[in-house]
mmCIF file of C-alpha atoms in Angstrom:
data_model
loop_
_atom_site.group_PDB
_atom_site.id
_atom_site.type_symbol
_atom_site.label_atom_id
_atom_site.label_comp_id
_atom_site.label_asym_id
_atom_site.label_seq_id
_atom_site.Cartn_x
_atom_site.Cartn_y
_atom_site.Cartn_z
ATOM 1 C CA MET U 1 157.861 268.118 139.532
ATOM 2 C CA ILE U 2 161.575 268.759 139.210
ATOM 3 C CA ILE U 3 160.891 272.046 137.457
ATOM 4 C CA ILE U 4 158.824 273.211 140.454
ATOM 5 C CA PHE U 5 161.753 272.387 142.747
ATOM 6 C CA ALA U 6 164.094 274.336 140.491
ATOM 7 C CA VAL U 7 161.798 277.384 140.451
ATOM 8 C CA PHE U 8 161.421 277.185 144.238
ATOM 9 C CA LEU U 9 165.203 277.041 144.721
ATOM 10 C CA LEU U 10 165.645 279.956 142.302
ATOM 11 C CA THR U 11 163.152 281.988 144.362
ATOM 12 C CA LEU U 12 165.164 281.279 147.513
ATOM 13 C CA LEU U 13 168.282 282.287 145.537
ATOM 14 C CA VAL U 14 166.776 285.675 144.641
ATOM 15 C CA ILE U 15 165.711 286.258 148.267
ATOM 16 C CA THR U 16 169.235 285.426 149.462
ATOM 17 C CA ALA U 17 170.816 287.681 146.837
ATOM 18 C CA ILE U 18 168.663 290.643 147.883
ATOM 19 C CA ALA U 19 169.496 289.967 151.532
ATOM 20 C CA ILE U 20 173.242 289.919 150.724
ATOM 21 C CA VAL U 21 172.984 293.290 148.992
ATOM 22 C CA ARG U 22 171.035 294.783 151.880
ATOM 23 C CA ALA U 23 173.158 293.296 154.677
ATOM 24 C CA GLU U 24 175.216 295.960 156.418
ATOM 25 C CA ASN U 25 177.182 293.637 158.668
ATOM 26 C CA LEU U 26 179.812 292.010 156.456
ATOM 27 C CA PHE U 27 179.972 288.819 158.512
ATOM 28 C CA VAL U 28 176.274 288.305 157.878
ATOM 29 C CA ALA U 29 176.918 288.852 154.177
ATOM 30 C CA VAL U 30 179.644 286.157 154.216
ATOM 31 C CA MET U 31 177.299 283.685 155.907
ATOM 32 C CA LEU U 32 174.573 284.440 153.378
ATOM 33 C CA MET U 33 177.094 283.979 150.551
ATOM 34 C CA ALA U 34 177.666 280.447 151.833
ATOM 35 C CA ILE U 35 173.914 279.775 151.609
ATOM 36 C CA PHE U 36 173.860 281.349 148.145
ATOM 37 C CA SER U 37 176.542 278.960 146.958
ATOM 38 C CA LEU U 38 174.719 275.945 148.428
ATOM 39 C CA LEU U 39 171.496 276.978 146.686
ATOM 40 C CA MET U 40 173.354 277.510 143.434
ATOM 41 C CA ALA U 41 174.878 274.030 143.567
ATOM 42 C CA ALA U 42 171.502 272.445 144.348
ATOM 43 C CA ASN U 43 170.059 274.278 141.357
ATOM 44 C CA PHE U 44 172.824 273.143 139.007
ATOM 45 C CA PHE U 45 172.342 269.613 140.243
ATOM 46 C CA ILE U 46 168.573 269.625 139.725
ATOM 47 C CA LEU U 47 169.115 270.896 136.172
ATOM 48 C CA ASP U 48 171.331 267.807 135.650
ATOM 49 C CA ALA U 49 174.672 269.677 135.391
ATOM 50 C CA ALA U 50 176.555 267.461 137.832
ATOM 51 C CA ASP U 51 180.053 268.619 136.830
ATOM 52 C CA VAL U 52 179.216 272.297 137.366
ATOM 53 C CA ALA U 53 177.473 271.457 140.640
ATOM 54 C CA LEU U 54 180.578 269.634 141.831
ATOM 55 C CA THR U 55 182.721 272.674 140.983
ATOM 56 C CA GLU U 56 180.373 274.946 142.911
ATOM 57 C CA ALA U 57 180.407 272.453 145.788
ATOM 58 C CA ALA U 58 184.199 272.227 145.866
ATOM 59 C CA ILE U 59 184.810 275.980 145.640
ATOM 60 C CA GLY U 60 181.729 277.445 147.297
ATOM 61 C CA ALA U 61 181.326 275.191 150.322
ATOM 62 C CA GLY U 62 184.811 275.552 151.741
ATOM 63 C CA VAL U 63 187.317 277.779 150.018
ATOM 64 C CA THR U 64 185.263 280.929 149.384
ATOM 65 C CA THR U 65 183.996 281.123 152.971
ATOM 66 C CA VAL U 66 187.555 280.733 154.267
ATOM 67 C CA ILE U 67 188.928 283.393 151.906
ATOM 68 C CA PHE U 68 186.044 285.800 152.611
ATOM 69 C CA LEU U 69 186.628 285.445 156.357
ATOM 70 C CA GLY U 70 190.345 286.015 155.763
ATOM 71 C CA ALA U 71 189.494 289.212 153.906
ATOM 72 C CA LEU U 72 187.011 290.194 156.604
ATOM 73 C CA SER U 73 189.653 289.966 159.316
ATOM 74 C CA LEU U 74 191.622 292.631 157.414
ATOM 75 C CA THR U 75 188.781 295.114 157.248
ATOM 76 C CA ALA U 76 186.002 296.651 159.312
ATOM 77 C CA GLU U 77 182.971 294.764 160.461
ATOM 78 C CA ASN U 78 180.296 296.958 158.935
ATOM 79 C CA GLU U 79 179.709 298.310 155.491
ATOM 80 C CA LYS U 80 180.623 301.968 155.070
ATOM 81 C CA LYS U 81 177.629 304.240 154.793
ATOM 82 C CA VAL U 82 177.707 306.097 151.502
ATOM 83 C CA GLU U 83 175.063 308.604 150.495
ATOM 84 C CA LEU U 84 174.684 308.375 146.751
ATOM 85 C CA SER U 85 171.914 309.333 144.429
ATOM 86 C CA ARG U 86 170.865 305.966 143.122
ATOM 87 C CA GLY U 87 168.410 307.240 140.517
ATOM 88 C CA VAL U 88 170.569 306.677 137.429
ATOM 89 C CA ALA U 89 171.793 303.253 138.535
ATOM 90 C CA MET U 90 168.285 302.127 139.452
ATOM 91 C CA SER U 91 166.851 303.190 136.119
ATOM 92 C CA ILE U 92 169.620 301.384 134.187
ATOM 93 C CA VAL U 93 169.104 298.219 136.242
ATOM 94 C CA THR U 94 165.332 298.358 135.799
ATOM 95 C CA ALA U 95 165.648 298.892 132.042
ATOM 96 C CA THR U 96 168.106 295.965 131.720
ATOM 97 C CA THR U 97 165.841 293.714 133.788
ATOM 98 C CA LEU U 98 162.820 294.533 131.640
ATOM 99 C CA LEU U 99 164.855 293.925 128.473
ATOM 100 C CA LEU U 100 166.068 290.552 129.763
ATOM 101 C CA ILE U 101 162.531 289.520 130.771
ATOM 102 C CA TYR U 102 161.340 290.555 127.289
ATOM 103 C CA ALA U 103 164.148 288.472 125.744
ATOM 104 C CA THR U 104 163.049 285.330 127.637
ATOM 105 C CA PHE U 105 159.726 285.312 125.742
ATOM 106 C CA GLU U 106 161.605 284.263 122.602
ATOM 107 C CA LYS U 107 163.733 281.720 124.443
ATOM 108 C CA PRO U 108 163.143 278.021 123.725
ATOM 109 C CA LYS U 109 161.706 276.033 126.605
ATOM 110 C CA LEU U 110 164.024 274.397 129.173
ATOM 111 C CA GLY U 111 165.252 271.058 127.823
ATOM 112 C CA ASP U 112 163.646 271.592 124.405
ATOM 113 C CA PRO U 113 165.520 269.251 122.008
ATOM 114 C CA GLU U 114 164.761 271.625 119.099
ATOM 115 C CA ALA U 115 166.581 274.543 120.773
ATOM 116 C CA PRO U 116 169.402 275.961 118.621
ATOM 117 C CA VAL U 117 172.022 275.184 121.264
ATOM 118 C CA HIS U 118 171.197 271.471 120.973
ATOM 119 C CA GLN U 119 171.404 271.543 117.165
ATOM 120 C CA HIS U 120 174.877 273.001 116.690
ATOM 121 C CA VAL U 121 177.854 270.876 117.831
ATOM 122 C CA ALA U 122 176.286 269.015 120.755
ATOM 123 C CA PRO U 123 174.906 266.079 118.659
ATOM 124 C CA TRP U 124 178.335 265.638 117.105
ATOM 125 C CA TYR U 125 180.010 265.501 120.558
ATOM 126 C CA LEU U 126 177.461 262.963 121.756
ATOM 127 C CA SER U 127 177.778 260.702 118.726
ATOM 128 C CA GLU U 128 181.556 260.930 118.264
ATOM 129 C CA THR U 129 182.764 260.670 121.892
ATOM 130 C CA PRO U 130 182.296 256.855 122.137
ATOM 131 C CA LYS U 131 184.148 256.392 118.834
ATOM 132 C CA LEU U 132 186.981 258.892 119.241
ATOM 133 C CA ILE U 133 187.677 258.893 122.980
ATOM 134 C CA ASP U 134 185.578 256.087 124.445
ATOM 135 C CA ILE U 135 184.900 257.540 127.906
ATOM 136 C CA PRO U 136 181.420 257.656 129.467
ATOM 137 C CA ASN U 137 181.497 261.289 130.693
ATOM 138 C CA VAL U 138 181.007 263.459 127.611
ATOM 139 C CA VAL U 139 181.607 266.635 129.648
ATOM 140 C CA THR U 140 185.193 265.545 130.344
ATOM 141 C CA ALA U 141 185.655 264.673 126.672
ATOM 142 C CA VAL U 142 184.443 268.121 125.602
ATOM 143 C CA LEU U 143 186.505 269.986 128.220
ATOM 144 C CA GLY U 144 189.638 267.909 127.898
ATOM 145 C CA SER U 145 189.858 267.134 124.227
ATOM 146 C CA PHE U 146 187.365 268.773 121.862
ATOM 147 C CA ARG U 147 187.644 272.175 123.518
ATOM 148 C CA ALA U 148 191.097 271.778 125.048
ATOM 149 C CA TYR U 149 192.068 275.286 123.877
ATOM 150 C CA ASP U 150 189.324 276.822 126.034
ATOM 151 C CA THR U 151 190.412 274.801 129.045
ATOM 152 C CA LEU U 152 194.014 275.858 128.480
ATOM 153 C CA GLY U 153 192.758 279.446 128.484
ATOM 154 C CA GLU U 154 190.949 278.843 131.775
ATOM 155 C CA VAL U 155 194.076 277.402 133.374
ATOM 156 C CA PHE U 156 195.990 280.514 132.397
ATOM 157 C CA VAL U 157 193.171 282.664 133.785
ATOM 158 C CA VAL U 158 193.587 280.866 137.138
ATOM 159 C CA PHE U 159 197.379 281.318 136.879
ATOM 160 C CA THR U 160 197.047 285.042 136.106
ATOM 161 C CA ALA U 161 194.433 285.584 138.820
ATOM 162 C CA CYS U 162 196.706 283.943 141.389
ATOM 163 C CA ILE U 163 199.654 286.132 140.381
ATOM 164 C CA GLY U 164 197.424 289.217 140.470
ATOM 165 C CA VAL U 165 196.119 288.491 143.974
ATOM 166 C CA LEU U 166 199.612 287.756 145.308
ATOM 167 C CA PHE U 167 200.937 290.939 143.704
ATOM 168 C CA LEU U 168 198.181 293.083 145.241
ATOM 169 C CA LEU U 169 198.482 291.544 148.691
ATOM 170 C CA SER U 170 202.263 291.752 148.825
ATOM 171 C CA ALA U 171 202.208 295.516 148.163
ATOM 172 C CA LYS U 172 202.935 297.262 151.444
ATOM 173 C CA ASN U 173 201.745 300.689 152.396
ATOM 174 C CA PRO U 174 204.810 302.548 153.739
ATOM 175 C CA ALA U 175 202.673 304.966 155.764
ATOM 176 C CA ASP U 176 201.359 302.097 157.855
ATOM 177 C CA LYS U 177 204.804 300.922 158.874
ATOM 178 C CA GLN U 178 204.780 302.810 162.154
ATOM 179 C CA SER U 179 201.536 301.386 163.425
ATOM 180 C CA ARG U 180 202.235 297.843 162.393
ATOM 181 C CA ARG U 181 202.702 295.505 165.303
ATOM 182 C CA THR U 182 204.210 292.099 165.036
ATOM 183 C CA PRO U 183 201.370 289.777 164.138
ATOM 184 C CA PRO U 184 200.585 287.239 166.844
ATOM 185 C CA GLU U 185 201.300 283.794 165.571
ATOM 186 C CA SER U 186 198.217 281.981 164.380
ATOM 187 C CA ILE U 187 197.909 279.044 166.724
ATOM 188 C CA GLY U 188 195.129 277.278 164.897
ATOM 189 C CA LEU U 189 192.416 275.325 166.597
ATOM 190 C CA ARG U 190 194.581 272.584 168.027
ATOM 191 C CA HIS U 191 193.559 273.441 171.582
ATOM 192 C CA HIS U 192 189.937 272.661 170.848
ATOM 193 C CA LEU U 193 189.247 268.976 171.204
ATOM 194 C CA ILE U 194 186.258 268.442 168.900
ATOM 195 C CA PRO U 195 187.576 270.295 165.808
ATOM 196 C CA LYS U 196 190.964 268.638 166.298
ATOM 197 C CA VAL U 197 189.634 265.073 166.449
ATOM 198 C CA VAL U 198 187.035 265.476 163.694
ATOM 199 C CA GLY U 199 189.419 267.453 161.489
ATOM 200 C CA ARG U 200 192.227 264.919 161.757
ATOM 201 C CA LEU U 201 189.715 262.171 160.993
ATOM 202 C CA LEU U 202 188.375 263.999 157.930
ATOM 203 C CA PHE U 203 191.658 265.222 156.441
ATOM 204 C CA PRO U 204 192.820 261.938 154.833
ATOM 205 C CA PHE U 205 189.358 261.262 153.449
ATOM 206 C CA ILE U 206 189.107 264.708 151.865
ATOM 207 C CA VAL U 207 192.461 264.234 150.111
ATOM 208 C CA LEU U 208 191.503 260.694 149.078
ATOM 209 C CA PHE U 209 188.193 261.949 147.730
ATOM 210 C CA GLY U 210 190.047 264.666 145.815
ATOM 211 C CA LEU U 211 192.281 262.077 144.174
ATOM 212 C CA TYR U 212 189.196 259.990 143.364
ATOM 213 C CA VAL U 213 187.518 262.982 141.694
ATOM 214 C CA GLN U 214 190.740 263.672 139.801
ATOM 215 C CA PHE U 215 191.112 260.204 138.326
ATOM 216 C CA HIS U 216 187.441 259.289 138.098
ATOM 217 C CA GLY U 217 186.614 262.372 136.004
ATOM 218 C CA GLU U 218 186.376 260.293 132.838
ATOM 219 C CA TYR U 219 183.654 258.101 134.325
ATOM 220 C CA GLY U 220 181.659 260.304 136.690
ATOM 221 C CA PRO U 221 181.266 263.978 137.489
ATOM 222 C CA GLY U 222 184.570 265.609 138.280
ATOM 223 C CA GLY U 223 187.983 266.411 136.897
ATOM 224 C CA GLY U 224 190.988 268.575 137.520
ATOM 225 C CA PHE U 225 189.276 271.802 138.625
ATOM 226 C CA GLN U 226 187.106 270.093 141.213
ATOM 227 C CA ALA U 227 189.876 267.804 142.447
ATOM 228 C CA GLY U 228 192.324 270.708 142.827
ATOM 229 C CA ALA U 229 189.778 272.650 144.875
ATOM 230 C CA ILE U 230 188.927 269.662 147.083
ATOM 231 C CA ILE U 231 192.575 268.853 147.851
ATOM 232 C CA ALA U 232 193.265 272.534 148.534
ATOM 233 C CA THR U 233 190.308 272.520 150.956
ATOM 234 C CA GLY U 234 191.834 269.533 152.726
ATOM 235 C CA ILE U 235 195.141 271.344 153.164
ATOM 236 C CA ILE U 236 193.323 274.517 154.295
ATOM 237 C CA LEU U 237 191.571 272.383 156.914
ATOM 238 C CA PHE U 238 195.011 271.275 158.069
ATOM 239 C CA ALA U 239 196.160 274.901 158.215
ATOM 240 C CA LEU U 240 193.100 275.928 160.251
ATOM 241 C CA LEU U 241 193.700 273.115 162.706
ATOM 242 C CA GLU U 242 197.453 273.300 163.139
ATOM 243 C CA GLY U 243 198.149 276.962 162.479
ATOM 244 C CA GLU U 244 199.874 278.757 159.633
ATOM 245 C CA LYS U 245 203.402 277.753 160.503
ATOM 246 C CA THR U 246 202.879 273.992 160.471
ATOM 247 C CA ALA U 247 200.910 274.193 157.233
ATOM 248 C CA LEU U 248 203.654 276.242 155.578
ATOM 249 C CA ALA U 249 206.227 273.715 156.767
ATOM 250 C CA ALA U 250 204.187 270.956 155.111
ATOM 251 C CA VAL U 251 203.571 272.845 151.853
ATOM 252 C CA PRO U 252 206.069 275.718 151.612
ATOM 253 C CA HIS U 253 205.632 278.759 149.372
ATOM 254 C CA SER U 254 208.163 277.487 146.852
ATOM 255 C CA VAL U 255 206.135 274.289 146.356
ATOM 256 C CA MET U 256 202.939 276.303 145.863
ATOM 257 C CA MET U 257 204.562 278.531 143.263
ATOM 258 C CA ALA U 258 206.006 275.494 141.507
ATOM 259 C CA MET U 259 202.513 273.946 141.471
ATOM 260 C CA VAL U 260 200.837 277.060 140.052
ATOM 261 C CA ALA U 261 203.368 277.363 137.238
ATOM 262 C CA GLY U 262 204.066 273.645 136.801
ATOM 263 C CA GLY U 263 200.453 272.640 136.182
ATOM 264 C CA ALA U 264 200.010 275.213 133.438
ATOM 265 C CA LEU U 265 203.398 274.208 132.024
ATOM 266 C CA LEU U 266 202.437 270.502 132.006
ATOM 267 C CA TYR U 267 199.259 271.322 130.079
ATOM 268 C CA THR U 268 201.140 273.375 127.491
ATOM 269 C CA MET U 269 203.912 270.783 127.193
ATOM 270 C CA VAL U 270 201.346 268.101 126.302
ATOM 271 C CA GLY U 271 200.293 270.358 123.432
ATOM 272 C CA VAL U 272 203.896 270.942 122.325
ATOM 273 C CA VAL U 273 204.674 267.215 122.483
ATOM 274 C CA THR U 274 201.668 266.414 120.276
ATOM 275 C CA MET U 275 203.003 268.967 117.782
ATOM 276 C CA PHE U 276 206.442 267.301 117.791
ATOM 277 C CA MET U 277 204.803 263.930 117.256
ATOM 278 C CA GLY U 278 203.165 265.171 114.089
ATOM 279 C CA GLY U 279 199.692 266.211 115.242
ATOM 280 C CA ASN U 280 198.034 269.521 115.861
ATOM 281 C CA PHE U 281 198.477 271.417 119.123
ATOM 282 C CA LEU U 282 196.601 269.421 121.823
ATOM 283 C CA ASP U 283 195.543 266.706 119.373
ATOM 284 C CA TYR U 284 196.205 263.732 121.653
ATOM 285 C CA SER U 285 195.524 261.022 119.044
ATOM 286 C CA VAL U 286 199.203 260.932 118.087
ATOM 287 C CA LEU U 287 200.421 260.279 121.657
ATOM 288 C CA SER U 288 200.009 256.521 121.269
ATOM 289 C CA SER U 289 199.799 254.079 118.367
ATOM 290 C CA ASN U 290 196.150 253.583 119.311
ATOM 291 C CA PRO U 291 194.447 256.987 118.781
ATOM 292 C CA VAL U 292 191.675 256.276 121.332
ATOM 293 C CA PHE U 293 194.226 255.383 124.018
ATOM 294 C CA GLY U 294 196.246 258.470 123.052
ATOM 295 C CA GLN U 295 193.173 260.644 123.622
ATOM 296 C CA GLN U 296 192.586 259.120 127.049
ATOM 297 C CA MET U 297 196.240 259.558 127.999
ATOM 298 C CA GLY U 298 196.186 263.199 126.892
ATOM 299 C CA ILE U 299 193.035 263.927 128.897
ATOM 300 C CA ILE U 300 194.489 262.351 132.059
ATOM 301 C CA LEU U 301 197.704 264.402 131.648
ATOM 302 C CA ILE U 302 196.000 267.739 131.098
ATOM 303 C CA GLU U 303 193.514 267.082 133.929
ATOM 304 C CA ALA U 304 196.511 266.505 136.197
ATOM 305 C CA GLY U 305 197.936 269.847 135.033
ATOM 306 C CA VAL U 306 194.641 271.621 135.717
ATOM 307 C CA GLY U 307 194.365 270.031 139.172
ATOM 308 C CA ILE U 308 197.906 270.996 140.183
ATOM 309 C CA THR U 309 197.476 274.624 139.087
ATOM 310 C CA VAL U 310 194.099 275.071 140.791
ATOM 311 C CA CYS U 311 195.302 273.472 144.033
ATOM 312 C CA GLY U 312 198.453 275.606 144.132
ATOM 313 C CA ALA U 313 196.602 278.813 143.281
ATOM 314 C CA LEU U 314 193.938 278.349 145.972
ATOM 315 C CA LEU U 315 196.558 277.522 148.605
ATOM 316 C CA ALA U 316 198.714 280.507 147.648
ATOM 317 C CA ILE U 317 195.734 282.867 147.825
ATOM 318 C CA PHE U 318 194.636 281.419 151.185
ATOM 319 C CA HIS U 319 198.086 281.866 152.690
ATOM 320 C CA ALA U 320 198.402 285.359 151.233
ATOM 321 C CA PHE U 321 195.228 286.381 153.069
ATOM 322 C CA ALA U 322 196.079 284.528 156.263
ATOM 323 C CA ALA U 323 199.612 285.936 156.474
ATOM 324 C CA ARG U 324 198.389 289.509 156.123
ATOM 325 C CA GLU U 325 196.214 289.238 159.164
ATOM 326 C CA ASN U 326 196.917 292.003 161.700
ATOM 327 C CA TYR U 327 199.205 293.974 159.408
ATOM 328 C CA MET G 1 158.808 257.654 143.129
ATOM 329 C CA SER G 2 156.296 259.607 145.164
ATOM 330 C CA MET G 3 158.330 258.839 148.262
ATOM 331 C CA TYR G 4 161.269 260.804 146.858
ATOM 332 C CA VAL G 5 158.994 263.731 146.000
ATOM 333 C CA ILE G 6 157.544 263.874 149.511
ATOM 334 C CA VAL G 7 161.022 263.700 151.072
ATOM 335 C CA SER G 8 162.288 266.440 148.748
ATOM 336 C CA ILE G 9 159.380 268.695 149.673
ATOM 337 C CA ALA G 10 160.036 268.117 153.361
ATOM 338 C CA ILE G 11 163.714 269.005 152.854
ATOM 339 C CA LEU G 12 162.818 272.122 150.858
ATOM 340 C CA VAL G 13 160.517 273.287 153.667
ATOM 341 C CA THR G 14 163.339 272.779 156.174
ATOM 342 C CA MET G 15 165.713 274.703 153.902
ATOM 343 C CA THR G 16 163.244 277.579 153.763
ATOM 344 C CA LEU G 17 162.982 277.643 157.553
ATOM 345 C CA ALA G 18 166.780 277.611 157.899
ATOM 346 C CA LEU G 19 167.039 280.430 155.364
ATOM 347 C CA ALA G 20 164.454 282.429 157.318
ATOM 348 C CA ARG G 21 166.581 282.026 160.459
ATOM 349 C CA ALA G 22 169.722 283.074 158.575
ATOM 350 C CA LEU G 23 167.963 286.186 157.263
ATOM 351 C CA LYS G 24 166.366 287.190 160.559
ATOM 352 C CA GLY G 25 169.325 286.517 162.846
ATOM 353 C CA PRO G 26 169.291 288.194 165.292
ATOM 354 C CA SER G 27 172.604 287.003 166.745
ATOM 355 C CA VAL G 28 175.624 285.893 164.733
ATOM 356 C CA TYR G 29 175.433 282.381 166.157
ATOM 357 C CA ASP G 30 171.881 281.909 164.871
ATOM 358 C CA ARG G 31 173.189 282.625 161.407
ATOM 359 C CA VAL G 32 176.200 280.312 161.696
ATOM 360 C CA LEU G 33 173.908 277.534 162.872
ATOM 361 C CA ALA G 34 171.444 278.267 160.062
ATOM 362 C CA VAL G 35 174.227 278.045 157.462
ATOM 363 C CA ASN G 36 175.386 274.729 158.905
ATOM 364 C CA MET G 37 171.806 273.447 158.876
ATOM 365 C CA PHE G 38 171.355 274.625 155.309
ATOM 366 C CA GLY G 39 174.500 272.747 154.266
ATOM 367 C CA THR G 40 173.281 269.513 155.819
ATOM 368 C CA LYS G 41 169.916 269.875 154.104
ATOM 369 C CA THR G 42 171.631 270.482 150.770
ATOM 370 C CA VAL G 43 173.549 267.216 151.183
ATOM 371 C CA LEU G 44 170.255 265.422 151.838
ATOM 372 C CA LEU G 45 168.484 267.093 148.936
ATOM 373 C CA LEU G 46 171.292 266.155 146.536
ATOM 374 C CA ALA G 47 171.180 262.545 147.720
ATOM 375 C CA VAL G 48 167.401 262.303 147.340
ATOM 376 C CA VAL G 49 167.384 263.936 143.904
ATOM 377 C CA ALA G 50 170.212 261.621 142.769
ATOM 378 C CA PHE G 51 168.003 258.619 143.550
ATOM 379 C CA PHE G 52 164.987 260.385 142.047
ATOM 380 C CA TYR G 53 166.923 260.686 138.775
ATOM 381 C CA GLY G 54 167.964 257.063 139.072
ATOM 382 C CA ARG G 55 171.653 258.022 138.950
ATOM 383 C CA PRO G 56 173.131 257.092 142.320
ATOM 384 C CA ASP G 57 176.652 257.818 140.999
ATOM 385 C CA PHE G 58 175.769 261.485 141.475
ATOM 386 C CA LEU G 59 176.064 260.795 145.192
ATOM 387 C CA ASP G 60 179.707 261.890 144.727
ATOM 388 C CA LEU G 61 178.413 265.426 144.999
ATOM 389 C CA ALA G 62 176.605 264.873 148.269
ATOM 390 C CA LEU G 63 179.803 263.259 149.532
ATOM 391 C CA ALA G 64 181.844 266.313 148.502
ATOM 392 C CA TYR G 65 179.520 268.574 150.481
ATOM 393 C CA ALA G 66 179.446 266.293 153.489
ATOM 394 C CA LEU G 67 183.267 266.358 153.632
ATOM 395 C CA ILE G 68 183.844 270.026 152.887
ATOM 396 C CA ASN G 69 181.011 271.759 154.744
ATOM 397 C CA PHE G 70 182.904 271.344 157.983
ATOM 398 C CA VAL G 71 185.823 273.502 156.791
ATOM 399 C CA GLY G 72 183.726 276.646 156.410
ATOM 400 C CA ILE G 73 182.407 276.364 159.954
ATOM 401 C CA LEU G 74 185.957 275.785 161.273
ATOM 402 C CA ALA G 75 187.024 278.970 159.488
ATOM 403 C CA VAL G 76 184.264 280.836 161.343
ATOM 404 C CA LEU G 77 185.574 279.445 164.628
ATOM 405 C CA GLU G 78 189.132 280.477 163.808
ATOM 406 C CA PHE G 79 187.888 283.920 162.742
ATOM 407 C CA PHE G 80 186.218 284.520 166.113
ATOM 408 C CA GLN G 81 189.212 283.148 167.985
ATOM 409 C CA SER G 82 191.630 285.523 166.257
ATOM 410 C CA GLN G 83 189.196 288.412 166.679
ATOM 411 C CA ARG G 84 188.955 287.752 170.417
ATOM 412 C CA ASN G 85 192.747 287.576 170.678
ATOM 413 C CA ASP G 86 192.917 290.932 168.911
ATOM 414 C CA ASP G 87 190.401 292.479 171.277
ATOM 415 C CA GLU G 88 192.312 291.217 174.307
ATOM 416 C CA GLU G 89 195.549 292.644 172.963
ATOM 417 C CA GLN G 90 193.977 295.986 172.278
ATOM 418 C CA ALA G 91 192.545 296.048 175.801
ATOM 419 C CA LYS G 92 196.018 295.312 177.181
ATOM 420 C CA GLU G 93 197.564 298.076 175.101
ATOM 421 C CA GLN G 94 194.983 300.541 176.326
ATOM 422 C CA GLU G 95 195.707 299.595 179.919
ATOM 423 C CA GLU G 96 199.380 300.240 179.379
#
């Protein structure tokens, strides 16, 4: 039954994707992207990947729409018409599609326990997590401890991406200087009663829920990435309601930059400290006299680092887009 | 069990209808409303499937959507507000 649901949702996903490609009005494309993300999260969830679904929910539902709209306000409303011969591109895409469909014939069935991917390291993770780390959510154990190097890499990808976006957006085109008018101050939505009341009511709960996801990641779906995105969404909600200026007074640029760098630094420092205490880089067992407790402590610390970096990066990118409005 | 299946099918049908509205338009507001509708239905679907799987702790996800969905729609509101302000300013400039 579930598999039929998943196939149905995937069909809707393909329809939405084609519609996004064909949409000429960019606002319509942004709206369809929101639906795409919702469908994607539902699909992840039905395939039992709750942690991934939560990430998609945290990023896709709020932040991407906000950032896309921010980008849209800097550009034209409609897609530029370009006459291109699409023959070569179409033939390459068709050939790749056929190849991929051919490759799926050899693929093991969905959820097949004999599939190679379930024979490699996964059984070891499942059997050793209760002994070595003793937390119920194996995904957090894999991300935080067994594959901590990969997660460190991801944090630095977020860090680098944030710096790249800020660098691109802060570049000014000198030719435009003449035509630039002083941007009208963003007043937010505080003059609208319903958004104001509902938003103020929701804001504390969003931040509280973010903290819950952050610290409950060892027991349920969630962790630093999701928590960082959810808290950033809460603060973006505040910025939308009260205007740019108030939001920047609450969380100034210097704090954001300190968060982006500090989270990554915290993660790395945990690794360095474990080295000084006689273990390998990011081997948390040495952090405490009880190796299991040391592992848990290490995971909580690095998850905090991940959350701080992601939250700071999303906020910095949001403000970079919002501040460029009308330039 | 069959109750959950029937509810899921009903929600999937509603999602399809909302998607059809989002694809067809014709006005921008139809699409905004369709996206909002689609978000609500996703929350419901996640909740139903969580119970179907017998893992109500996955309700966290539905909760995340329920809290965050609102922000996207607010951003749309703010987008139209700033666009209208822009248009008014441009009209003023042209008058001058």
